[in-house]
Amino acid sequence: MIVSIDRIPVSYEILDERFRTGRCANGDDFLQVLHTGSRWAEGPVYLPAWRQLVWSDIPNDRLLRWDEQSGHVSVFRSPAGYVNCNTLDREGRLIHCEQGNRRVTRTEHDGSLTVLADRWEGKRLNSPNDAVVRSDGSIWFSDPDFGITSDYEGHRGESEIGANNVYRIDPISGEVRLVADCFGAPNGLVFSADEGQLYVSDTRSGVLRVFDVRDDGTLSDGKVFAETKEGLGRFDNIRFDDGGRLWAAAMGGGVHCYDPDGTLLGRLLTPEPVANVVFGGPKNNIMFLAASTSLYCLMTAVTGAPRIGPWGSAR
């Protein structure tokens, strides 16, 4: 594995004074390169119990693992089904969105793999992309067509559903329910701190949408929370910090930081297009970035939203 300890100066664009007063631009003044050599890095998830981070190198069809204490990088799984997203459930098990196998799976504590969803109403899913686990154990996932449009990130194929949607897996019955549609390409998902709202990035439409979550697990019609401006990239995954600010990976636009009112406060500018971000580390204040060929990290002065556990949901 190619491992690097290179440091790259951090560059921010401050668009609103709240970005400065909220200490969003504080912390390390450098990005640390933890690994380089991927074809397209995605899906980082931090494992607190092991102090490791697992992420995807999709075109190379492998999951990689970085050890925080040794700095060593190794292959976690290969082949991996062209996994895009990795996240944790309430029991600390890994949840994967496999673009190549067109399914959502779970790695059990004994290392075996369980298929959680591969169809909706008898039709094969497109290519599950991102997933988030709610405190009731339900798993919500986006299903664009990225993995079936070519052989680069999956296997070229036809959509049996004919649309790109968001679904919910019931924690008891395993039923897959359609919860939101009318997307260009739904991508990143995240719940608000009280789980009363679900935020969804729509990569092709260039918007972040927010939906109210009803008591029965259905969603409202939703509204636009934010839009990318021309030349400022395309939204991919999204994460909250514990101040309620939303951080959005925006490809060539770096990482955008939004106030709870939807105002773009500022941007973290990155040396490569960034697809995914996640908070981790012992204090949950290290931002890990999966950006094209590399995995970066930045110790920040803000802290990620509370991590998964018996007290809450995956963020």
Coordinates of C-alpha atoms in Angstrom, one line a residue, residues 36-247:
T36 CA -2.9 7.8 -2.0
G37 CA -3.3 5.4 -4.9
S38 CA -7.0 4.9 -5.2
R39 CA -8.9 5.2 -8.5
W40 CA -12.0 6.8 -6.9
A41 CA -12.2 7.0 -3.1
E42 CA -15.7 7.0 -1.4
G43 CA -17.6 5.9 1.7
P44 CA -15.3 6.5 4.7
V45 CA -16.6 5.3 8.1
Y46 CA -14.7 5.5 11.4
L47 CA -14.8 2.5 13.7
P48 CA -14.3 3.9 17.3
A49 CA -13.8 0.6 19.0
W50 CA -10.9 -0.3 16.7
R51 CA -9.6 3.3 16.0
Q52 CA -9.7 2.5 12.3
L53 CA -11.3 3.9 9.2
V54 CA -12.7 1.8 6.4
W55 CA -13.3 3.3 2.9
S56 CA -14.0 2.2 -0.6
D57 CA -11.9 2.3 -3.8
I58 CA -14.8 1.7 -6.1
P59 CA -13.3 1.1 -9.6
N60 CA -10.7 -1.2 -8.0
D61 CA -13.5 -3.1 -6.3
R62 CA -12.0 -3.1 -2.8
L63 CA -12.5 -1.8 0.7
L64 CA -9.4 -0.3 2.4
R65 CA -8.6 0.1 6.1
W66 CA -6.5 2.7 7.8
D67 CA -5.2 2.1 11.3
E68 CA -5.1 5.3 13.4
Q69 CA -2.4 4.2 15.8
S70 CA 0.1 2.7 13.3
G71 CA -0.9 4.6 10.2
H72 CA -0.9 1.3 8.3
V73 CA -3.2 0.8 5.3
S74 CA -4.4 -2.6 4.3
V75 CA -7.1 -4.3 2.2
F76 CA -10.2 -4.9 4.2
R77 CA -12.1 -6.8 1.5
S78 CA -11.6 -7.5 -2.2
P79 CA -13.6 -8.1 -4.3
A80 CA -16.2 -6.0 -2.4
G81 CA -19.2 -5.7 -4.8
Y82 CA -18.1 -2.2 -5.9
V83 CA -19.2 -0.8 -2.5
N84 CA -19.9 2.9 -2.4
C85 CA -21.2 3.7 1.1
N86 CA -20.1 2.2 4.4
T87 CA -21.8 3.1 7.7
L88 CA -22.4 1.6 11.1
D89 CA -25.7 0.3 12.6
R90 CA -26.6 0.5 16.3
E91 CA -24.7 -2.7 17.1
G92 CA -21.5 -1.5 15.5
R93 CA -21.9 -3.7 12.4
L94 CA -20.8 -2.4 9.0
I95 CA -23.6 -1.5 6.5
H96 CA -22.6 -1.4 2.8
C97 CA -24.2 -0.1 -0.4
E98 CA -22.9 -2.5 -3.1
Q99 CA -23.3 -0.8 -6.5
G100 CA -22.0 -3.8 -8.4
N101 CA -24.3 -6.3 -6.7
R102 CA -27.2 -3.8 -6.6
R103 CA -27.9 -4.4 -2.9
V104 CA -27.5 -3.3 0.7
T105 CA -25.6 -5.7 2.9
R106 CA -24.3 -6.0 6.5
T107 CA -21.1 -7.4 7.8
E108 CA -21.9 -9.5 10.9
H109 CA -19.6 -9.7 13.9
D110 CA -18.4 -13.1 12.7
G111 CA -17.4 -11.6 9.3
S112 CA -20.3 -13.2 7.4
L113 CA -22.3 -11.0 5.0
T114 CA -26.1 -10.6 5.2
V115 CA -28.2 -9.2 2.3
L116 CA -30.6 -6.6 3.7
A117 CA -32.2 -5.4 0.4
D118 CA -31.8 -6.1 -3.3
R119 CA -35.3 -5.6 -4.6
W120 CA -38.3 -3.3 -4.4
E121 CA -41.6 -4.7 -5.4
G122 CA -39.8 -7.6 -7.1
K123 CA -37.6 -5.4 -9.2
R124 CA -33.8 -5.2 -8.8
L125 CA -32.5 -2.1 -7.2
N126 CA -30.3 0.2 -9.4
S127 CA -27.1 0.7 -7.5
P128 CA -27.5 1.6 -3.8
N129 CA -25.3 4.6 -3.0
D130 CA -25.6 5.9 0.6
A131 CA -27.2 4.7 3.8
V132 CA -28.1 6.0 7.2
V133 CA -29.4 4.2 10.2
R134 CA -32.1 5.7 12.4
S135 CA -32.4 5.0 16.2
D136 CA -35.3 2.6 15.6
G137 CA -32.9 0.4 13.6
S138 CA -34.4 1.3 10.2
I139 CA -32.0 1.7 7.4
W140 CA -32.6 4.4 4.8
F141 CA -30.7 4.4 1.5
S142 CA -30.4 6.2 -1.8
D143 CA -30.6 4.3 -5.1
P144 CA -29.3 6.3 -8.1
D145 CA -28.1 4.6 -11.3
F146 CA -24.4 5.4 -11.1
G147 CA -23.3 1.8 -10.8
I148 CA -25.3 0.6 -13.9
T149 CA -24.5 3.3 -16.4
S150 CA -21.0 1.8 -17.1
D151 CA -18.6 -0.9 -16.0
Y152 CA -16.4 1.7 -14.2
E153 CA -18.2 1.7 -10.8
G154 CA -20.2 -1.5 -11.2
H155 CA -21.7 -3.5 -14.0
R156 CA -23.5 -1.9 -17.0
G157 CA -27.2 -2.8 -16.9
E158 CA -30.7 -1.6 -17.3
S159 CA -32.8 -0.1 -14.5
E160 CA -35.8 -2.4 -13.7
I161 CA -37.4 0.4 -11.6
G162 CA -37.0 3.2 -14.1
A163 CA -36.4 5.8 -11.5
N164 CA -33.8 6.9 -8.9
N165 CA -35.4 6.9 -5.4
V166 CA -34.8 6.7 -1.6
Y167 CA -36.0 3.7 0.4
R168 CA -36.4 2.5 4.0
I169 CA -35.7 -1.0 5.3
D170 CA -38.0 -1.9 8.1
P171 CA -36.0 -3.2 11.1
I172 CA -38.5 -5.9 12.0
S173 CA -40.0 -7.2 8.8
G174 CA -37.1 -6.2 6.4
E175 CA -39.7 -4.7 4.1
V176 CA -38.3 -2.2 1.6
R177 CA -40.5 0.9 1.3
L178 CA -40.3 3.8 -1.2
V179 CA -40.1 7.0 0.8
A180 CA -39.0 9.7 -1.7
D181 CA -38.8 10.0 -5.5
C182 CA -38.5 12.6 -8.2
F183 CA -34.7 12.9 -8.0
G184 CA -32.2 13.4 -10.7
A185 CA -29.8 11.2 -8.7
P186 CA -30.3 10.9 -4.9
N187 CA -26.9 10.6 -3.2
G188 CA -25.9 11.5 0.4
L189 CA -28.3 11.1 3.3
V190 CA -28.2 12.3 6.9
F191 CA -30.8 12.8 9.7
S192 CA -31.1 15.9 11.8
A193 CA -30.1 15.6 15.5
D194 CA -33.7 14.9 16.6
E195 CA -34.3 12.6 13.6
G196 CA -37.3 14.7 12.7
Q197 CA -35.8 15.6 9.3
L198 CA -34.0 13.7 6.5
Y199 CA -31.6 15.6 4.3
V200 CA -30.8 14.2 0.8
S201 CA -28.3 15.5 -1.7
D202 CA -29.4 15.3 -5.4
T203 CA -26.2 15.2 -7.4
R204 CA -27.6 15.7 -10.9
S205 CA -30.1 18.5 -9.8
G206 CA -27.5 20.3 -7.8
V207 CA -29.7 20.7 -4.7
L208 CA -29.9 19.5 -1.1
R209 CA -33.5 18.6 -0.1
V210 CA -34.9 18.3 3.4
F211 CA -38.0 16.2 4.3
D212 CA -40.0 16.0 7.5
V213 CA -40.1 12.5 8.9
R214 CA -43.6 11.5 10.0
D215 CA -44.3 9.2 13.0
D216 CA -45.1 6.3 10.7
G217 CA -41.8 6.5 8.9
T218 CA -43.0 8.2 5.8
L219 CA -41.7 11.6 4.5
S220 CA -43.2 14.9 3.6
D221 CA -43.0 16.2 0.1
G222 CA -39.7 18.0 1.0
K223 CA -38.2 21.3 0.1
V224 CA -34.9 22.7 -1.2
F225 CA -32.4 23.4 1.6
A226 CA -29.5 24.6 -0.5
E227 CA -28.4 24.7 -4.2
T228 CA -24.9 24.7 -5.7
K229 CA -24.0 27.7 -7.7
E230 CA -22.4 27.4 -11.1
G231 CA -18.7 26.4 -10.8
L232 CA -19.0 25.4 -7.2
G233 CA -19.2 21.6 -7.7
R234 CA -21.8 18.9 -7.3
F235 CA -23.2 17.6 -4.0
D236 CA -22.2 14.1 -2.8
N237 CA -22.4 13.0 0.8
I238 CA -23.4 15.2 3.8
R239 CA -22.6 15.2 7.5
F240 CA -23.6 17.4 10.5
D241 CA -21.4 18.8 13.2
D242 CA -22.7 19.1 16.8
G243 CA -23.5 22.8 16.2
G244 CA -26.1 21.9 13.6
R245 CA -24.1 23.0 10.6
L246 CA -24.2 20.8 7.5
W247 CA -21.0 19.9 5.8

